[in-house]
C-alpha positions as MATLAB code, in Angstrom:
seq = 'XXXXXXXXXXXXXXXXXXXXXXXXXXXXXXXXXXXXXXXXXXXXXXXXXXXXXXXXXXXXXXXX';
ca = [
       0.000    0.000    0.000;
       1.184    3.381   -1.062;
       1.229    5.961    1.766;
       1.126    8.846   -0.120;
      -1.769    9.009   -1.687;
      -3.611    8.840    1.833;
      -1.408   11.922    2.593;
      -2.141   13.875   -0.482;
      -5.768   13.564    0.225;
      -4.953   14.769    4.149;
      -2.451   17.301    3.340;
      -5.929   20.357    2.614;
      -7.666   19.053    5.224;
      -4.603   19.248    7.800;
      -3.300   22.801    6.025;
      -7.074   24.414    6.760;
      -6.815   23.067   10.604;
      -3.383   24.853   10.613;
      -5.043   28.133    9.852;
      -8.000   27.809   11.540;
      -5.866   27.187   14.671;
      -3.668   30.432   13.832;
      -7.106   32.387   13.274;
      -8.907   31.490   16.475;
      -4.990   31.990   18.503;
      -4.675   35.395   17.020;
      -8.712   36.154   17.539;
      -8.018   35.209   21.270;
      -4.693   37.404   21.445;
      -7.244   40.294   20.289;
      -9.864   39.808   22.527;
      -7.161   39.545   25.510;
      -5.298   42.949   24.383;
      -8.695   44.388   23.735;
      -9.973   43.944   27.282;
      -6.444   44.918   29.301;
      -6.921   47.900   27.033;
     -10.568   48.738   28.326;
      -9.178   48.037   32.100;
      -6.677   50.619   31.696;
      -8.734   53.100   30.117;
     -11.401   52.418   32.612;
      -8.776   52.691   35.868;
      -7.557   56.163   33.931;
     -11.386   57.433   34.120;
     -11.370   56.323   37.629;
      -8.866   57.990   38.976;
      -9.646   61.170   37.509;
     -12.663   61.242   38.591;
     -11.590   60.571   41.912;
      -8.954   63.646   41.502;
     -12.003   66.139   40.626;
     -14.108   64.573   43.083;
     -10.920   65.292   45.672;
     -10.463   68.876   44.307;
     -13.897   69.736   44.599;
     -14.102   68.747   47.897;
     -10.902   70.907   48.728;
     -12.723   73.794   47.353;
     -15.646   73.230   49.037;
     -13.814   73.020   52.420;
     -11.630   76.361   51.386;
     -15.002   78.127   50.534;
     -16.547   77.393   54.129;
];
């Protein structure tokens, strides 16, 4: 029995695996980089919000 015949008729099926697997890795690597993105920009907004909340209450207390 000739081997390579089996592995010609393998060889798209394995080569469309391959990129699926690269396409969901990279899709994942997005989604990760995407969300540590929002965290950061969502701990920015946080704390300076916090820093005008803190100023205005440092003008309020000046002002009485």
């Amino acid at each position: 029995m000739d081997i390579w015949p089996v592995l010609g008729a393998l060889l798209p099926s394995a080569g469309v695996l391959a990129l699926f697997v690269v396409v969901v890795r990279k899709m994942i690597s997005a989604d990760r980089d995407e969300r540590a993105a929002q965290a950061r920009l969502e701990a920015a907004e946080r704390r300076a919000e916090r820093e005008r909340t803190t100023a205005a209450e440092e003008r309020g207390a000046e002002q009485q």
